[in-house]
């Protein structure tokens, strides 16, 4: 039970003290899950982010669910998910009740303008960290550029790009393994 509450409170704390959505939470989530709690490796967290992006729902909640499941099965997934949504639910209820009365005030509008800038930097930080870990060769660079061009110039769903990326990775690694096997057999 102690581990289940640790999952709940860890994800509740992350959800309560980060603003700007799933991507803005990624640096704190990564630090807490990988470095502090050792619940996952950097590569596993990147995989969870990727899968969390492709599945319906919010990336932070999806990632929390994956990590909770890895730690304590279905109950871990439930506790981590509830922990991740609890602060948002409370905060949204408070903001909704107050914001409708004060949204027109310049001070409130300026505050949200500043929050958007900081959140943009947090998202950039997360993306640059994932970029360094994920794009490690020419194939990765080519796939990243092609994906960027497709996503910016078309209305193609990101899910299709992720599937193409998965198939491309499988094909490339299979070809590389066969090539290395042939090279080893020739020696």
mmCIF file of C-alpha atoms in Angstrom:
data_model
loop_
_atom_site.group_PDB
_atom_site.id
_atom_site.type_symbol
_atom_site.label_atom_id
_atom_site.label_comp_id
_atom_site.label_asym_id
_atom_site.label_seq_id
_atom_site.Cartn_x
_atom_site.Cartn_y
_atom_site.Cartn_z
ATOM 1 C CA UNK A 1 0.000 0.000 0.000
ATOM 2 C CA UNK A 2 2.919 2.327 0.736
ATOM 3 C CA UNK A 3 4.145 2.055 -2.868
ATOM 4 C CA UNK A 4 0.658 2.800 -4.206
ATOM 5 C CA UNK A 5 0.426 5.977 -2.144
ATOM 6 C CA UNK A 6 3.948 6.915 -3.260
ATOM 7 C CA UNK A 7 2.741 6.684 -6.861
ATOM 8 C CA UNK A 8 -0.359 8.755 -6.072
ATOM 9 C CA UNK A 9 1.470 11.504 -4.181
ATOM 10 C CA UNK A 10 4.413 11.667 -6.601
ATOM 11 C CA UNK A 11 2.153 12.234 -9.592
ATOM 12 C CA UNK A 12 -0.131 14.532 -7.596
ATOM 13 C CA UNK A 13 2.872 16.689 -6.663
ATOM 14 C CA UNK A 14 4.068 16.841 -10.262
ATOM 15 C CA UNK A 15 0.557 17.724 -11.411
ATOM 16 C CA UNK A 16 0.141 20.376 -8.721
ATOM 17 C CA UNK A 17 3.403 22.217 -9.274
ATOM 18 C CA UNK A 18 3.739 22.289 -13.019
ATOM 19 C CA UNK A 19 1.692 24.368 -15.387
ATOM 20 C CA UNK A 20 1.193 24.369 -19.120
ATOM 21 C CA UNK A 21 0.058 20.854 -19.897
ATOM 22 C CA UNK A 22 1.779 17.569 -20.510
ATOM 23 C CA UNK A 23 4.902 18.804 -22.274
ATOM 24 C CA UNK A 24 5.625 21.393 -19.608
ATOM 25 C CA UNK A 25 5.492 18.603 -17.009
ATOM 26 C CA UNK A 26 7.993 16.396 -18.805
ATOM 27 C CA UNK A 27 11.201 17.805 -17.262
ATOM 28 C CA UNK A 28 9.872 17.431 -13.709
ATOM 29 C CA UNK A 29 8.351 14.044 -14.506
ATOM 30 C CA UNK A 30 11.610 12.816 -16.000
ATOM 31 C CA UNK A 31 13.681 14.060 -13.059
ATOM 32 C CA UNK A 32 11.334 12.536 -10.489
ATOM 33 C CA UNK A 33 10.717 9.188 -12.219
ATOM 34 C CA UNK A 34 14.226 8.550 -13.557
ATOM 35 C CA UNK A 35 16.634 10.264 -11.202
ATOM 36 C CA UNK A 36 14.837 10.462 -7.851
ATOM 37 C CA UNK A 37 12.557 7.414 -7.734
ATOM 38 C CA UNK A 38 14.354 5.179 -10.261
ATOM 39 C CA UNK A 39 11.013 3.875 -11.508
ATOM 40 C CA UNK A 40 12.155 3.961 -15.144
ATOM 41 C CA UNK A 41 15.219 4.618 -17.277
ATOM 42 C CA UNK A 42 15.608 7.630 -19.571
ATOM 43 C CA UNK A 43 14.907 5.397 -22.580
ATOM 44 C CA UNK A 44 11.781 3.941 -20.983
ATOM 45 C CA UNK A 45 10.457 7.412 -20.209
ATOM 46 C CA UNK A 46 11.069 8.466 -23.822
ATOM 47 C CA UNK A 47 9.144 5.386 -24.941
ATOM 48 C CA UNK A 48 6.306 6.228 -22.526
ATOM 49 C CA UNK A 49 6.223 9.813 -23.856
ATOM 50 C CA UNK A 50 6.044 8.527 -27.431
ATOM 51 C CA UNK A 51 3.285 6.032 -26.654
ATOM 52 C CA UNK A 52 1.510 8.580 -24.458
ATOM 53 C CA UNK A 53 1.503 11.018 -27.365
ATOM 54 C CA UNK A 54 -0.022 8.437 -29.709
ATOM 55 C CA UNK A 55 -2.766 7.225 -27.413
ATOM 56 C CA UNK A 56 -5.953 9.135 -26.641
ATOM 57 C CA UNK A 57 -5.683 11.419 -23.659
ATOM 58 C CA UNK A 58 -3.149 13.697 -22.067
ATOM 59 C CA UNK A 59 0.514 12.697 -22.349
ATOM 60 C CA UNK A 60 1.207 13.265 -18.633
ATOM 61 C CA UNK A 61 -1.707 11.111 -17.518
ATOM 62 C CA UNK A 62 -0.869 8.401 -20.060
ATOM 63 C CA UNK A 63 2.760 8.375 -18.942
ATOM 64 C CA UNK A 64 1.767 8.239 -15.273
ATOM 65 C CA UNK A 65 -0.489 5.296 -16.051
ATOM 66 C CA UNK A 66 2.334 3.426 -17.821
ATOM 67 C CA UNK A 67 4.749 4.039 -14.958
ATOM 68 C CA UNK A 68 2.173 3.074 -12.343
ATOM 69 C CA UNK A 69 1.442 -0.137 -14.229
ATOM 70 C CA UNK A 70 5.142 -0.945 -14.501
ATOM 71 C CA UNK A 71 5.580 -0.472 -10.748
ATOM 72 C CA UNK A 72 2.478 -2.105 -9.278
ATOM 73 C CA UNK A 73 0.300 -3.476 -12.070
ATOM 74 C CA UNK A 74 -3.309 -2.392 -12.500
ATOM 75 C CA UNK A 75 -3.574 -0.906 -8.992
ATOM 76 C CA UNK A 76 -0.380 1.074 -9.597
ATOM 77 C CA UNK A 77 -1.805 2.385 -12.863
ATOM 78 C CA UNK A 78 -5.004 3.447 -11.104
ATOM 79 C CA UNK A 79 -3.201 5.203 -8.223
ATOM 80 C CA UNK A 80 -0.737 6.972 -10.553
ATOM 81 C CA UNK A 81 -3.554 8.068 -12.860
ATOM 82 C CA UNK A 82 -5.698 9.346 -10.004
ATOM 83 C CA UNK A 83 -2.691 11.159 -8.558
ATOM 84 C CA UNK A 84 -1.985 12.827 -11.882
ATOM 85 C CA UNK A 85 -5.539 14.104 -12.367
ATOM 86 C CA UNK A 86 -6.384 15.057 -8.775
ATOM 87 C CA UNK A 87 -4.525 18.413 -8.626
ATOM 88 C CA UNK A 88 -5.797 19.458 -12.052
ATOM 89 C CA UNK A 89 -9.358 18.710 -11.079
ATOM 90 C CA UNK A 90 -9.108 20.795 -7.905
ATOM 91 C CA UNK A 91 -7.215 23.644 -9.578
ATOM 92 C CA UNK A 92 -9.593 23.785 -12.563
ATOM 93 C CA UNK A 93 -12.612 23.919 -10.266
ATOM 94 C CA UNK A 94 -11.061 26.816 -8.311
ATOM 95 C CA UNK A 95 -9.916 28.680 -11.422
ATOM 96 C CA UNK A 96 -13.243 28.204 -13.177
ATOM 97 C CA UNK A 97 -15.106 29.633 -10.208
ATOM 98 C CA UNK A 98 -12.787 32.644 -9.910
ATOM 99 C CA UNK A 99 -11.558 33.311 -13.447
ATOM 100 C CA UNK A 100 -14.944 34.042 -14.934
ATOM 101 C CA UNK A 101 -15.112 37.088 -12.685
ATOM 102 C CA UNK A 102 -11.548 38.341 -13.246
ATOM 103 C CA UNK A 103 -10.451 37.233 -16.748
ATOM 104 C CA UNK A 104 -11.046 40.692 -18.199
ATOM 105 C CA UNK A 105 -8.600 42.381 -15.796
ATOM 106 C CA UNK A 106 -5.319 43.461 -17.411
ATOM 107 C CA UNK A 107 -3.289 42.074 -14.488
ATOM 108 C CA UNK A 108 -4.761 38.585 -15.026
ATOM 109 C CA UNK A 109 -4.165 38.809 -18.795
ATOM 110 C CA UNK A 110 -0.537 39.889 -18.217
ATOM 111 C CA UNK A 111 0.005 37.013 -15.782
ATOM 112 C CA UNK A 112 -1.226 34.488 -18.337
ATOM 113 C CA UNK A 113 0.992 36.093 -20.986
ATOM 114 C CA UNK A 114 4.028 35.550 -18.742
ATOM 115 C CA UNK A 115 2.979 31.992 -17.936
ATOM 116 C CA UNK A 116 2.728 31.172 -21.673
ATOM 117 C CA UNK A 117 6.315 32.354 -22.248
ATOM 118 C CA UNK A 118 7.695 30.227 -19.410
ATOM 119 C CA UNK A 119 5.687 27.203 -20.542
ATOM 120 C CA UNK A 120 7.128 27.635 -24.046
ATOM 121 C CA UNK A 121 10.638 27.444 -22.600
ATOM 122 C CA UNK A 122 9.734 24.332 -20.573
ATOM 123 C CA UNK A 123 8.375 22.653 -23.694
ATOM 124 C CA UNK A 124 11.489 23.609 -25.672
ATOM 125 C CA UNK A 125 13.673 22.162 -22.908
ATOM 126 C CA UNK A 126 11.773 18.857 -23.008
ATOM 127 C CA UNK A 127 11.932 18.654 -26.779
ATOM 128 C CA UNK A 128 15.659 19.404 -26.903
ATOM 129 C CA UNK A 129 16.333 16.697 -24.312
ATOM 130 C CA UNK A 130 14.308 14.143 -26.272
ATOM 131 C CA UNK A 131 15.961 15.296 -29.501
ATOM 132 C CA UNK A 132 19.449 14.583 -28.148
ATOM 133 C CA UNK A 133 18.442 11.115 -26.928
ATOM 134 C CA UNK A 134 16.364 10.109 -29.951
ATOM 135 C CA UNK A 135 18.163 11.424 -33.019
ATOM 136 C CA UNK A 136 21.501 9.666 -32.973
ATOM 137 C CA UNK A 137 22.360 8.997 -36.624
ATOM 138 C CA UNK A 138 21.668 10.130 -40.200
ATOM 139 C CA UNK A 139 18.554 8.005 -40.390
ATOM 140 C CA UNK A 140 17.151 9.755 -37.304
ATOM 141 C CA UNK A 141 17.960 13.180 -38.737
ATOM 142 C CA UNK A 142 16.330 12.302 -42.077
ATOM 143 C CA UNK A 143 13.240 10.859 -40.378
ATOM 144 C CA UNK A 144 12.954 13.915 -38.105
ATOM 145 C CA UNK A 145 13.215 16.358 -41.021
ATOM 146 C CA UNK A 146 10.752 14.378 -43.123
ATOM 147 C CA UNK A 147 8.309 14.114 -40.210
ATOM 148 C CA UNK A 148 8.605 17.828 -39.503
ATOM 149 C CA UNK A 149 7.905 18.701 -43.136
ATOM 150 C CA UNK A 150 4.941 16.337 -43.363
ATOM 151 C CA UNK A 151 3.367 17.505 -40.111
ATOM 152 C CA UNK A 152 3.798 21.182 -40.985
ATOM 153 C CA UNK A 153 2.750 20.992 -44.626
ATOM 154 C CA UNK A 154 -0.134 18.520 -44.433
ATOM 155 C CA UNK A 155 -3.072 17.630 -42.239
ATOM 156 C CA UNK A 156 -1.809 14.082 -41.741
ATOM 157 C CA UNK A 157 -2.486 12.707 -38.282
ATOM 158 C CA UNK A 158 0.626 12.353 -36.087
ATOM 159 C CA UNK A 159 -0.460 8.790 -35.387
ATOM 160 C CA UNK A 160 0.395 7.865 -38.998
ATOM 161 C CA UNK A 161 3.840 9.421 -38.635
ATOM 162 C CA UNK A 162 4.482 7.474 -35.446
ATOM 163 C CA UNK A 163 3.443 4.238 -37.158
ATOM 164 C CA UNK A 164 5.693 4.998 -40.133
ATOM 165 C CA UNK A 165 8.510 5.769 -37.695
ATOM 166 C CA UNK A 166 7.971 2.447 -35.905
ATOM 167 C CA UNK A 167 7.949 0.468 -39.162
ATOM 168 C CA UNK A 168 10.991 2.380 -40.425
ATOM 169 C CA UNK A 169 12.879 1.633 -37.215
ATOM 170 C CA UNK A 170 12.039 -2.062 -37.450
ATOM 171 C CA UNK A 171 13.086 -2.252 -41.102
ATOM 172 C CA UNK A 172 16.312 -0.310 -40.531
ATOM 173 C CA UNK A 173 17.371 -2.349 -37.513
ATOM 174 C CA UNK A 174 16.541 -5.609 -39.319
ATOM 175 C CA UNK A 175 18.625 -4.559 -42.316
ATOM 176 C CA UNK A 176 21.474 -3.471 -40.037
ATOM 177 C CA UNK A 177 21.365 -6.756 -38.102
ATOM 178 C CA UNK A 178 21.413 -8.806 -41.318
ATOM 179 C CA UNK A 179 24.256 -6.715 -42.690
ATOM 180 C CA UNK A 180 26.269 -7.189 -39.473
ATOM 181 C CA UNK A 181 25.493 -10.903 -39.508
ATOM 182 C CA UNK A 182 26.704 -11.254 -43.104
ATOM 183 C CA UNK A 183 29.788 -9.222 -42.318
ATOM 184 C CA UNK A 184 30.516 -11.421 -39.311
ATOM 185 C CA UNK A 185 29.983 -14.558 -41.411
ATOM 186 C CA UNK A 186 32.405 -13.348 -44.077
ATOM 187 C CA UNK A 187 35.237 -12.867 -41.594
#
